[in-house]
PDB file of C-alpha atoms in Angstrom:
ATOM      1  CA  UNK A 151      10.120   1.239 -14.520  1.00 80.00           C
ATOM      2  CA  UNK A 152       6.828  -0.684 -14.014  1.00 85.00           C
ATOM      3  CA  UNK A 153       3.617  -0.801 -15.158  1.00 93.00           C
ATOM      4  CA  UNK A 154       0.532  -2.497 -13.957  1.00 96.00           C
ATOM      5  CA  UNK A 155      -2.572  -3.032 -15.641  1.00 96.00           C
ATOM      6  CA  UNK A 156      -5.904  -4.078 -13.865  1.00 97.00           C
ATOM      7  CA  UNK A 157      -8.875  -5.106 -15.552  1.00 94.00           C
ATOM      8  CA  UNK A 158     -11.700  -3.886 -15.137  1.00 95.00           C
ATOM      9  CA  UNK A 159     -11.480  -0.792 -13.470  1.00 95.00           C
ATOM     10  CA  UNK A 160     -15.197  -1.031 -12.067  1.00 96.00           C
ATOM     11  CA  UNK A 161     -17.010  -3.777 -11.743  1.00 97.00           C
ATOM     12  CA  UNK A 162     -20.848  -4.268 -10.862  1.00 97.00           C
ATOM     13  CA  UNK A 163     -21.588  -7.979  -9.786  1.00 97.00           C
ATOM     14  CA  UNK A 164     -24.852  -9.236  -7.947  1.00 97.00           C
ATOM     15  CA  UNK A 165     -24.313 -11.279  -4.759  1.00 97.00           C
ATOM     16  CA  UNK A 166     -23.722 -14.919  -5.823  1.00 97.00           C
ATOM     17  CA  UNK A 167     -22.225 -14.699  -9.073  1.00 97.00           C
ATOM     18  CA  UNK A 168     -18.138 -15.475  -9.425  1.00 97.00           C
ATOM     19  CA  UNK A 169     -15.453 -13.038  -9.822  1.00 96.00           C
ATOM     20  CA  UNK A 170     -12.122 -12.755 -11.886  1.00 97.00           C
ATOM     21  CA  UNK A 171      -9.631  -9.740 -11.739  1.00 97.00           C
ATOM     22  CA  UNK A 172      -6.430  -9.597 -13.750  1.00 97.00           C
ATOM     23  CA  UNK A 173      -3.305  -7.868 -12.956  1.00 97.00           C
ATOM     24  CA  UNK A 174      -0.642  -7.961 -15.449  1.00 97.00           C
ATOM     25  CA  UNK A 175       2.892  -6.642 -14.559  1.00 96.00           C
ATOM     26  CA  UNK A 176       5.023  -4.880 -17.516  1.00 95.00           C
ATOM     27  CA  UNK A 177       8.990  -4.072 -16.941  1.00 91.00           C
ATOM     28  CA  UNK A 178       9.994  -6.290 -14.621  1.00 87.00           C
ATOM     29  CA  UNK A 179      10.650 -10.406 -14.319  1.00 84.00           C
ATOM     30  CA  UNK A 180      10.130 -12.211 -11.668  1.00 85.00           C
ATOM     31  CA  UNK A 181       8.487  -9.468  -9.169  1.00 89.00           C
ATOM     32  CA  UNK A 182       6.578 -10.289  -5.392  1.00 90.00           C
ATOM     33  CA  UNK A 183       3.148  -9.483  -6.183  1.00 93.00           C
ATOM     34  CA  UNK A 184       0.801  -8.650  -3.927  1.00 93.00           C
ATOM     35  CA  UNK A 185      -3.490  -8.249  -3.959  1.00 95.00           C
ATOM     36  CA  UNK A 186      -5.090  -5.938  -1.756  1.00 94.00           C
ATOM     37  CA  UNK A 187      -8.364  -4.716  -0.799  1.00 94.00           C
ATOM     38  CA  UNK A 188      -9.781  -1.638   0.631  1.00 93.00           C
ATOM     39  CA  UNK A 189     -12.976  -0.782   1.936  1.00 88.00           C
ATOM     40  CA  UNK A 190     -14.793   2.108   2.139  1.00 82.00           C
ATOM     41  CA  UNK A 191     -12.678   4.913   4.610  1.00 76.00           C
ATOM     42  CA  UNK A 192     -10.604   1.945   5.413  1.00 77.00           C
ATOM     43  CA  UNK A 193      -7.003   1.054   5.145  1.00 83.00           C
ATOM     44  CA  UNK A 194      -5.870  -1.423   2.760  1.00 88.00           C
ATOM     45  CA  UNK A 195      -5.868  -5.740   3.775  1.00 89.00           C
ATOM     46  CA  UNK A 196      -3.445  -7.184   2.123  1.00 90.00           C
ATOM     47  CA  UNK A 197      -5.119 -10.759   0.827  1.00 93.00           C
ATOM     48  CA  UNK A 198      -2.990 -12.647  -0.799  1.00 93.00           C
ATOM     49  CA  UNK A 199       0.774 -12.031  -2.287  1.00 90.00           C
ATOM     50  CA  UNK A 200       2.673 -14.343  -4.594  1.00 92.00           C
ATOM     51  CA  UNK A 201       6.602 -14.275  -5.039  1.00 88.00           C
ATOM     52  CA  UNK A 202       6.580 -16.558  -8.211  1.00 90.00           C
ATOM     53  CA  UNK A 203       4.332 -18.835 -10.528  1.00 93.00           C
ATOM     54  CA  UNK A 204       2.437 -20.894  -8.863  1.00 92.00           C
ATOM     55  CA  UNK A 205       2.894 -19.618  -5.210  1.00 92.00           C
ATOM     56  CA  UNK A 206       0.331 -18.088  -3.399  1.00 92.00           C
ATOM     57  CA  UNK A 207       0.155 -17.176  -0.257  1.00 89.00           C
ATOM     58  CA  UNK A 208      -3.349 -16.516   1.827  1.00 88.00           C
ATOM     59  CA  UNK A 209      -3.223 -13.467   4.526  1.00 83.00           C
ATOM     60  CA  UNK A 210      -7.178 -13.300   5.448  1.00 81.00           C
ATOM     61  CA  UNK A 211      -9.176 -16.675   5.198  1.00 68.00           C
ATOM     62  CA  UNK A 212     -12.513 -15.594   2.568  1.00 80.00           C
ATOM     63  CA  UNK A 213     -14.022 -16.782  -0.029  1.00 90.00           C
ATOM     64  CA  UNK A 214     -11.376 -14.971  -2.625  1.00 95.00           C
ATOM     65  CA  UNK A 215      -8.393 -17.224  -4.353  1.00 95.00           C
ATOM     66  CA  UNK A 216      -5.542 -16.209  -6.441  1.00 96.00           C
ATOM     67  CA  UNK A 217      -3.984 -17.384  -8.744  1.00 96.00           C
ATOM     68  CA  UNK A 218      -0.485 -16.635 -10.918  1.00 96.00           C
ATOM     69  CA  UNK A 219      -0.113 -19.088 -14.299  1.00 96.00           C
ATOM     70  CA  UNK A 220       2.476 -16.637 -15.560  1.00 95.00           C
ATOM     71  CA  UNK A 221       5.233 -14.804 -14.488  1.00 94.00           C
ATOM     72  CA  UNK A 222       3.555 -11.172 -14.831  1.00 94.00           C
ATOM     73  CA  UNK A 223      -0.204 -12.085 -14.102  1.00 96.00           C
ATOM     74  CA  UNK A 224      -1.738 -11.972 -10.785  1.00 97.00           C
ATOM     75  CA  UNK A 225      -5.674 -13.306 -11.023  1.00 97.00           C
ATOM     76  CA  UNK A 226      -7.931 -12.798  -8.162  1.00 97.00           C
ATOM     77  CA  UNK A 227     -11.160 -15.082  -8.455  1.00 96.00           C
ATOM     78  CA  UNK A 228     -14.351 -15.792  -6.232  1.00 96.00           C
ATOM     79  CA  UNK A 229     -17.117 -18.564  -7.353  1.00 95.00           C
ATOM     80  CA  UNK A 230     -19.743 -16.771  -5.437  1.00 96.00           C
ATOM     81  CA  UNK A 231     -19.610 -13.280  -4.125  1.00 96.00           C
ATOM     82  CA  UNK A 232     -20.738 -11.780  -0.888  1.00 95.00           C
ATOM     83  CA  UNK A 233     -22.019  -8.250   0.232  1.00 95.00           C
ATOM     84  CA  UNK A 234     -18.537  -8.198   1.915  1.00 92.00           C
ATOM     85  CA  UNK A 235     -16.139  -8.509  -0.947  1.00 94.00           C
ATOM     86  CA  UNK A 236     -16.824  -4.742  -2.413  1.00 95.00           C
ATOM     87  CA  UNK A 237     -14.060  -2.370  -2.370  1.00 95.00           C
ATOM     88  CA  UNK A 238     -11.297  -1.450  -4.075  1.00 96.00           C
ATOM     89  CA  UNK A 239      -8.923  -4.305  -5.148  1.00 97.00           C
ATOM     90  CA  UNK A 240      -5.389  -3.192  -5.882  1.00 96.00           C
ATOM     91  CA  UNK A 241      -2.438  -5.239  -7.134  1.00 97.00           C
ATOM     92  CA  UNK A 242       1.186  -4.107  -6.325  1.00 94.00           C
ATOM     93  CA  UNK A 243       4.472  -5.713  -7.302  1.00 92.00           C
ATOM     94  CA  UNK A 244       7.852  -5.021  -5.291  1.00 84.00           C
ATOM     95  CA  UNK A 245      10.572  -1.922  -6.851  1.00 71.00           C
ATOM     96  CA  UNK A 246      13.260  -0.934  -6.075  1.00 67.00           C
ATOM     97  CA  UNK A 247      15.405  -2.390  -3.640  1.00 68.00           C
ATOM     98  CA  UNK A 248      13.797  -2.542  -0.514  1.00 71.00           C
ATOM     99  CA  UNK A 249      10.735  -5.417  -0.115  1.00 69.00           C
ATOM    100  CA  UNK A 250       8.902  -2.277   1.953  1.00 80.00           C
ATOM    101  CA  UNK A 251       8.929  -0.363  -1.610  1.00 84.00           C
ATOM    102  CA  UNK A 252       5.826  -1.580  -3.604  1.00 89.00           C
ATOM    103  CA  UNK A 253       3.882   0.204  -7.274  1.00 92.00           C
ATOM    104  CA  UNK A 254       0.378  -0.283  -7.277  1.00 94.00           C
ATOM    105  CA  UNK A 255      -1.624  -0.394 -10.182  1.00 96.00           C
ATOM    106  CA  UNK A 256      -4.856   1.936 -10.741  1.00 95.00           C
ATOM    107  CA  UNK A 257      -7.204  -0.524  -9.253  1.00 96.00           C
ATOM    108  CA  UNK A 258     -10.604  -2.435  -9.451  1.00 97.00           C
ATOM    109  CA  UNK A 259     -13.785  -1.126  -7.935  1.00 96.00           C
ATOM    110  CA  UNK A 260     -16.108  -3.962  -7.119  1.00 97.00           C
ATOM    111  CA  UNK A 261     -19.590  -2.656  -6.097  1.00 97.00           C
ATOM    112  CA  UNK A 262     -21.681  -6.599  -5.134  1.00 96.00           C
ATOM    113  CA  UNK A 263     -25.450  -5.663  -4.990  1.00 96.00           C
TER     114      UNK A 263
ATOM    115  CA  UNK B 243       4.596  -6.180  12.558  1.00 55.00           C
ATOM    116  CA  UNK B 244       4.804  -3.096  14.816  1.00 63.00           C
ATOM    117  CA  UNK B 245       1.582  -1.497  15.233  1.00 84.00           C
ATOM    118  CA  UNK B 246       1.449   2.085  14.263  1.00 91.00           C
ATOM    119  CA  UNK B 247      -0.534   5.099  15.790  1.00 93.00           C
ATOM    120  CA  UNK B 248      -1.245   8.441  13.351  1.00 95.00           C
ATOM    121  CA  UNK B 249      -3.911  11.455  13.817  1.00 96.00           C
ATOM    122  CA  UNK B 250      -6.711  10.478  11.901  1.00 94.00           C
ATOM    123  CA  UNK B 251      -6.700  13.826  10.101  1.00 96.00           C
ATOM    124  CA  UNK B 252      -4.493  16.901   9.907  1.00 97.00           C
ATOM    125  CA  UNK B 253      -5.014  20.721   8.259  1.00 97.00           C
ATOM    126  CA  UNK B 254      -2.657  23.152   7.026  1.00 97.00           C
ATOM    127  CA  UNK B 255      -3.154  25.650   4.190  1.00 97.00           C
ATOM    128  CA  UNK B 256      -0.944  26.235   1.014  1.00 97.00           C
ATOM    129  CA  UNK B 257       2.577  27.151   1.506  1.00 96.00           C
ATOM    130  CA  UNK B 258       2.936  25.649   4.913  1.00 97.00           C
ATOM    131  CA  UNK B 259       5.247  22.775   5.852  1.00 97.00           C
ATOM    132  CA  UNK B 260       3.142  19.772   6.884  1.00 98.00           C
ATOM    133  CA  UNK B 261       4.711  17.646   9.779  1.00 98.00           C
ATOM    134  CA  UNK B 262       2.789  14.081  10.377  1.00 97.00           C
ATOM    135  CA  UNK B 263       3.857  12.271  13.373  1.00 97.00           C
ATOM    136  CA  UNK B 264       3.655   8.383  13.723  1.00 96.00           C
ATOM    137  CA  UNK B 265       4.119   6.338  16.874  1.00 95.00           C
ATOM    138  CA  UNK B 266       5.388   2.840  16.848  1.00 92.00           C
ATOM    139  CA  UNK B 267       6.421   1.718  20.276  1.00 93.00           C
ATOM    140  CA  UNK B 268       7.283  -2.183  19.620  1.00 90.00           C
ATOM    141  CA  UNK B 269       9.092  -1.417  16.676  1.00 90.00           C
ATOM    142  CA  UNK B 270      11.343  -4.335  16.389  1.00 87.00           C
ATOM    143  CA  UNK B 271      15.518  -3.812  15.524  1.00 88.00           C
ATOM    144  CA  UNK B 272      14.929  -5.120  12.005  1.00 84.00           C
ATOM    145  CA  UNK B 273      11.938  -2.495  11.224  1.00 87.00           C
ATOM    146  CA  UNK B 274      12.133  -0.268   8.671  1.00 89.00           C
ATOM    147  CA  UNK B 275       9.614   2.876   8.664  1.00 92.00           C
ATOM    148  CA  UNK B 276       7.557   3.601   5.648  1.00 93.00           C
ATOM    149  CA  UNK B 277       5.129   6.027   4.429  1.00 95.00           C
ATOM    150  CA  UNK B 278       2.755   6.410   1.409  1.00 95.00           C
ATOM    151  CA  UNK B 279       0.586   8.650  -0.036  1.00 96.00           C
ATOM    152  CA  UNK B 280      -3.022   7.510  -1.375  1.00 95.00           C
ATOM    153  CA  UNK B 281      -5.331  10.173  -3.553  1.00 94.00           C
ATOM    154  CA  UNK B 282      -8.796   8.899  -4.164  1.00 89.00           C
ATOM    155  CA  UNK B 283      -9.686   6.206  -6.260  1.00 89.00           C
ATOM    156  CA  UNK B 284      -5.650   6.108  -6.762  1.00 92.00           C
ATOM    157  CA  UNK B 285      -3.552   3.250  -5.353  1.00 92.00           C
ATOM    158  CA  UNK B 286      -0.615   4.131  -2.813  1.00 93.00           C
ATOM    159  CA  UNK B 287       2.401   5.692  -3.777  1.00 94.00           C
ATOM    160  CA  UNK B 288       5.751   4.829  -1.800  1.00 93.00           C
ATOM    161  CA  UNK B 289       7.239   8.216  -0.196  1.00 95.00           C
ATOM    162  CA  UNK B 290       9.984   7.831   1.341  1.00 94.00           C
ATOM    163  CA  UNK B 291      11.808   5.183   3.614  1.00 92.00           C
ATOM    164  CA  UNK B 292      14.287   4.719   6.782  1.00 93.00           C
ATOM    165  CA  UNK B 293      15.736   3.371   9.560  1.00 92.00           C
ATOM    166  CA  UNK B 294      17.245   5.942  11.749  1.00 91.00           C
ATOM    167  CA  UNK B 295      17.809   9.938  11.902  1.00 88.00           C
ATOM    168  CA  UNK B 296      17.224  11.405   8.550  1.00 95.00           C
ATOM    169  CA  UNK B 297      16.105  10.572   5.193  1.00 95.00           C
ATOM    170  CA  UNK B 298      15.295  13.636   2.565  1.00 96.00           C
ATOM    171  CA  UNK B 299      14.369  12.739  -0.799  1.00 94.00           C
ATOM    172  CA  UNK B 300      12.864  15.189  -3.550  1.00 93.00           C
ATOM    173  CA  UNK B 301       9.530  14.655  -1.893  1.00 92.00           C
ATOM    174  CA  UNK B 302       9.480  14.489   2.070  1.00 96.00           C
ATOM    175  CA  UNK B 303      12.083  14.519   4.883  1.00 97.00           C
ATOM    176  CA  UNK B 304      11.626  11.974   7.225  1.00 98.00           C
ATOM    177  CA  UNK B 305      13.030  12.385  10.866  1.00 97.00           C
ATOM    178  CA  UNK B 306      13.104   9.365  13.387  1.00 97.00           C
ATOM    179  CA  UNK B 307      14.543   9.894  16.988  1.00 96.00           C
ATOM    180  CA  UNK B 308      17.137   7.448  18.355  1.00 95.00           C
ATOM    181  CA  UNK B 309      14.587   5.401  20.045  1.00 95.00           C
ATOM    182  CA  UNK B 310      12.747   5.203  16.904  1.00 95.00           C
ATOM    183  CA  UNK B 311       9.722   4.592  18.547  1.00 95.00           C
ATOM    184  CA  UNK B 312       8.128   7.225  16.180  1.00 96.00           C
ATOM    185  CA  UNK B 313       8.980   9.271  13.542  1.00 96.00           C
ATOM    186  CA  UNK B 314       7.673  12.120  11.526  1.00 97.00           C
ATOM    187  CA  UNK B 315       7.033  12.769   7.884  1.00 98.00           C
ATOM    188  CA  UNK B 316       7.849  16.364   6.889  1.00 98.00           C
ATOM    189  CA  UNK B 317       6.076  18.102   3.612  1.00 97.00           C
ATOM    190  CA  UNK B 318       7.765  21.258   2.666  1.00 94.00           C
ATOM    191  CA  UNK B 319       5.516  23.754   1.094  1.00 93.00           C
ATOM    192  CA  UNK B 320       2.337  21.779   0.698  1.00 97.00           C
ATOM    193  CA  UNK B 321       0.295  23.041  -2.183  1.00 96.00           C
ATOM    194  CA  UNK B 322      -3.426  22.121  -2.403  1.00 97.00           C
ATOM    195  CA  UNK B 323      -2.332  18.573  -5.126  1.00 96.00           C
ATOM    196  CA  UNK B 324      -0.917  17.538  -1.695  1.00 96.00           C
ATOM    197  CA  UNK B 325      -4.016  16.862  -0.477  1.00 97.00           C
ATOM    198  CA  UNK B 326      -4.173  13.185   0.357  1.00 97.00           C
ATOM    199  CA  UNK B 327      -4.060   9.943   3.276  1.00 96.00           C
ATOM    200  CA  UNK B 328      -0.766   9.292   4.384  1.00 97.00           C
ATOM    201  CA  UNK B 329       0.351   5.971   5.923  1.00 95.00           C
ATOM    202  CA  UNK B 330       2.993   5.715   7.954  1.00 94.00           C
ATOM    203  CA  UNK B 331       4.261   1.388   7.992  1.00 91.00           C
ATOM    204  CA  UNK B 332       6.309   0.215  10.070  1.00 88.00           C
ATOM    205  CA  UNK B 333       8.150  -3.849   8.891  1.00 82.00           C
ATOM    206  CA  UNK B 334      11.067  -5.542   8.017  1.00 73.00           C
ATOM    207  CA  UNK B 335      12.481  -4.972   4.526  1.00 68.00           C
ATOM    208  CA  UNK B 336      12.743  -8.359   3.470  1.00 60.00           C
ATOM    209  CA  UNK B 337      16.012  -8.350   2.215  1.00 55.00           C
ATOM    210  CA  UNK B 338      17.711 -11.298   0.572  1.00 48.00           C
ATOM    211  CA  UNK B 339      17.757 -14.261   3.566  1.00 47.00           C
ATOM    212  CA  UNK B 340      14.266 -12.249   4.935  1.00 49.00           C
ATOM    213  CA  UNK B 341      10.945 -13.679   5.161  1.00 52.00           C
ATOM    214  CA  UNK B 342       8.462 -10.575   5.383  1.00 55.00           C
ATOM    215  CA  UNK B 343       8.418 -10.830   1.534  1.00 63.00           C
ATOM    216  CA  UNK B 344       7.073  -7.183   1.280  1.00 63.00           C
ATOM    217  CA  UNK B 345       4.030  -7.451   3.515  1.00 70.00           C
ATOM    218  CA  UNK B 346       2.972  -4.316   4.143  1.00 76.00           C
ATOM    219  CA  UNK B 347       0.276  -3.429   6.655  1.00 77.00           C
ATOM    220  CA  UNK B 348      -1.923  -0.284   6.092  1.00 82.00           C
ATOM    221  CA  UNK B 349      -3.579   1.290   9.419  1.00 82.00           C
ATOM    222  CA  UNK B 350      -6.375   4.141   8.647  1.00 84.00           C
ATOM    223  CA  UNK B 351      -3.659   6.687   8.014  1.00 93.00           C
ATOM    224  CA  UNK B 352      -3.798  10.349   8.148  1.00 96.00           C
ATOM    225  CA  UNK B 353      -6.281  12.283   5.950  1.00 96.00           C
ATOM    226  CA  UNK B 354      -4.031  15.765   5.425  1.00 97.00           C
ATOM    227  CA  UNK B 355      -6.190  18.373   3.488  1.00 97.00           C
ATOM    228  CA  UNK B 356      -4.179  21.536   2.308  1.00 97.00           C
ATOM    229  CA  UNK B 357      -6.463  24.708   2.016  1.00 97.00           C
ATOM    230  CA  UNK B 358      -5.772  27.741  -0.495  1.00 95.00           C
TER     231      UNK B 358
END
């Protein structure tokens, strides 16, 4: 089964600065992965999803990139933050047989001040 | 992707079974329905999945009409750990030869708290 690690789990950044999250992907090769954000009360955006190293795919245009230089690591990066990037990132690869079926790791809480 | 429509909130108290209904009207042939279950500060977990009539797994049943233009999550027993947002998706697979690649869509979903 699969694991997924996110780093860091919270995350206090003032408005302006950059931004890197990693998500690395144990017990599986290959996977979709996916980045997604959620605000406060809100449902989750997906932002960007990758299906192998290199490829990334943009869902919402921001100010947020991605970024996937191995096979099991999904980066999500920002030169400058804004107010409107906190929330909770989460990255998620595809299990089990069915694209529809997705693990998510235990997520990022970004607080920008 | 189909739009979905869920109550923004449900109650029930410990023991009960828990039915969640979600409409999708313009669900397209190809759609598969999908639900998850979020606890705070948690990321989603996948439920339980179909296409048509009924799916029962160790979790949730999940019952879908023959129009499948909505379909309802069951919870057997809900204990007060079942406390949580539900979110019913509605989307292709994206099989091999698809093109959805996975991309799920998340509405508000339904906040379901179980009492004692």
């Amino acid at each position: 089964s699969q694991t997924i690690h996110q780093w860091p789990a919270t995350l206090v950044q003032p408005v302006g600065s950059p931004l890197s999250l990693e998500c690395t992907v144990e017990g599986t090769s290959n996977p979709n992965l996916y980045w997604y954000r959620q605000a406060a009360g809100r449902g989750l955006q997906l932002l960007f999803y990758s299906v192998g190293i290199g490829q990334i795919s943009s869902e919402v245009p921001q100010n947020l990139s991605a970024s996937r230089p191995q096979d099991r690591q999904f980066i999500l990066s920002s030169k400058k933050l804004l107010l409107s990037d906190s929330g909770f990132y989460l990255c998620a690869c595809k299990t089990g047989p069915t694209y529809n079926e997705q693990f998510f790791g235990p997520g990022t809480r970004l607080t920008v001040l | 992707l189909a739009k979905t429509t869920q109550p923004i909130s449900m109650d029930s108290y410990e023991g009960q079974e828990v039915n969640i209904t979600c409409s999708h009207n313009n669900i397209a042939t190809n759609d598969y329905i999908t639900w998850y279950q979020q606890f705070p500060s948690q990321g989603p977990r996948f439920i339980i999945q179909g296409y048509k009539t009924k799916v029962t797994n160790e979790v949730a049943s999940l019952f879908i009409p023959a129009d499948r233009k909505s379909s309802t999550l069951s919870l057997p027993r809900v204990s007060l750990s079942d406390t949580a947002v539900y979110y019913c998706l509605v989307g292709a697979r994206g099989d091999a030869g698809g093109t959805s690649y996975g991309k799920l869509t998340f509405g508000q979903g339904t906040i379901l708290t179980v009492h004692p």
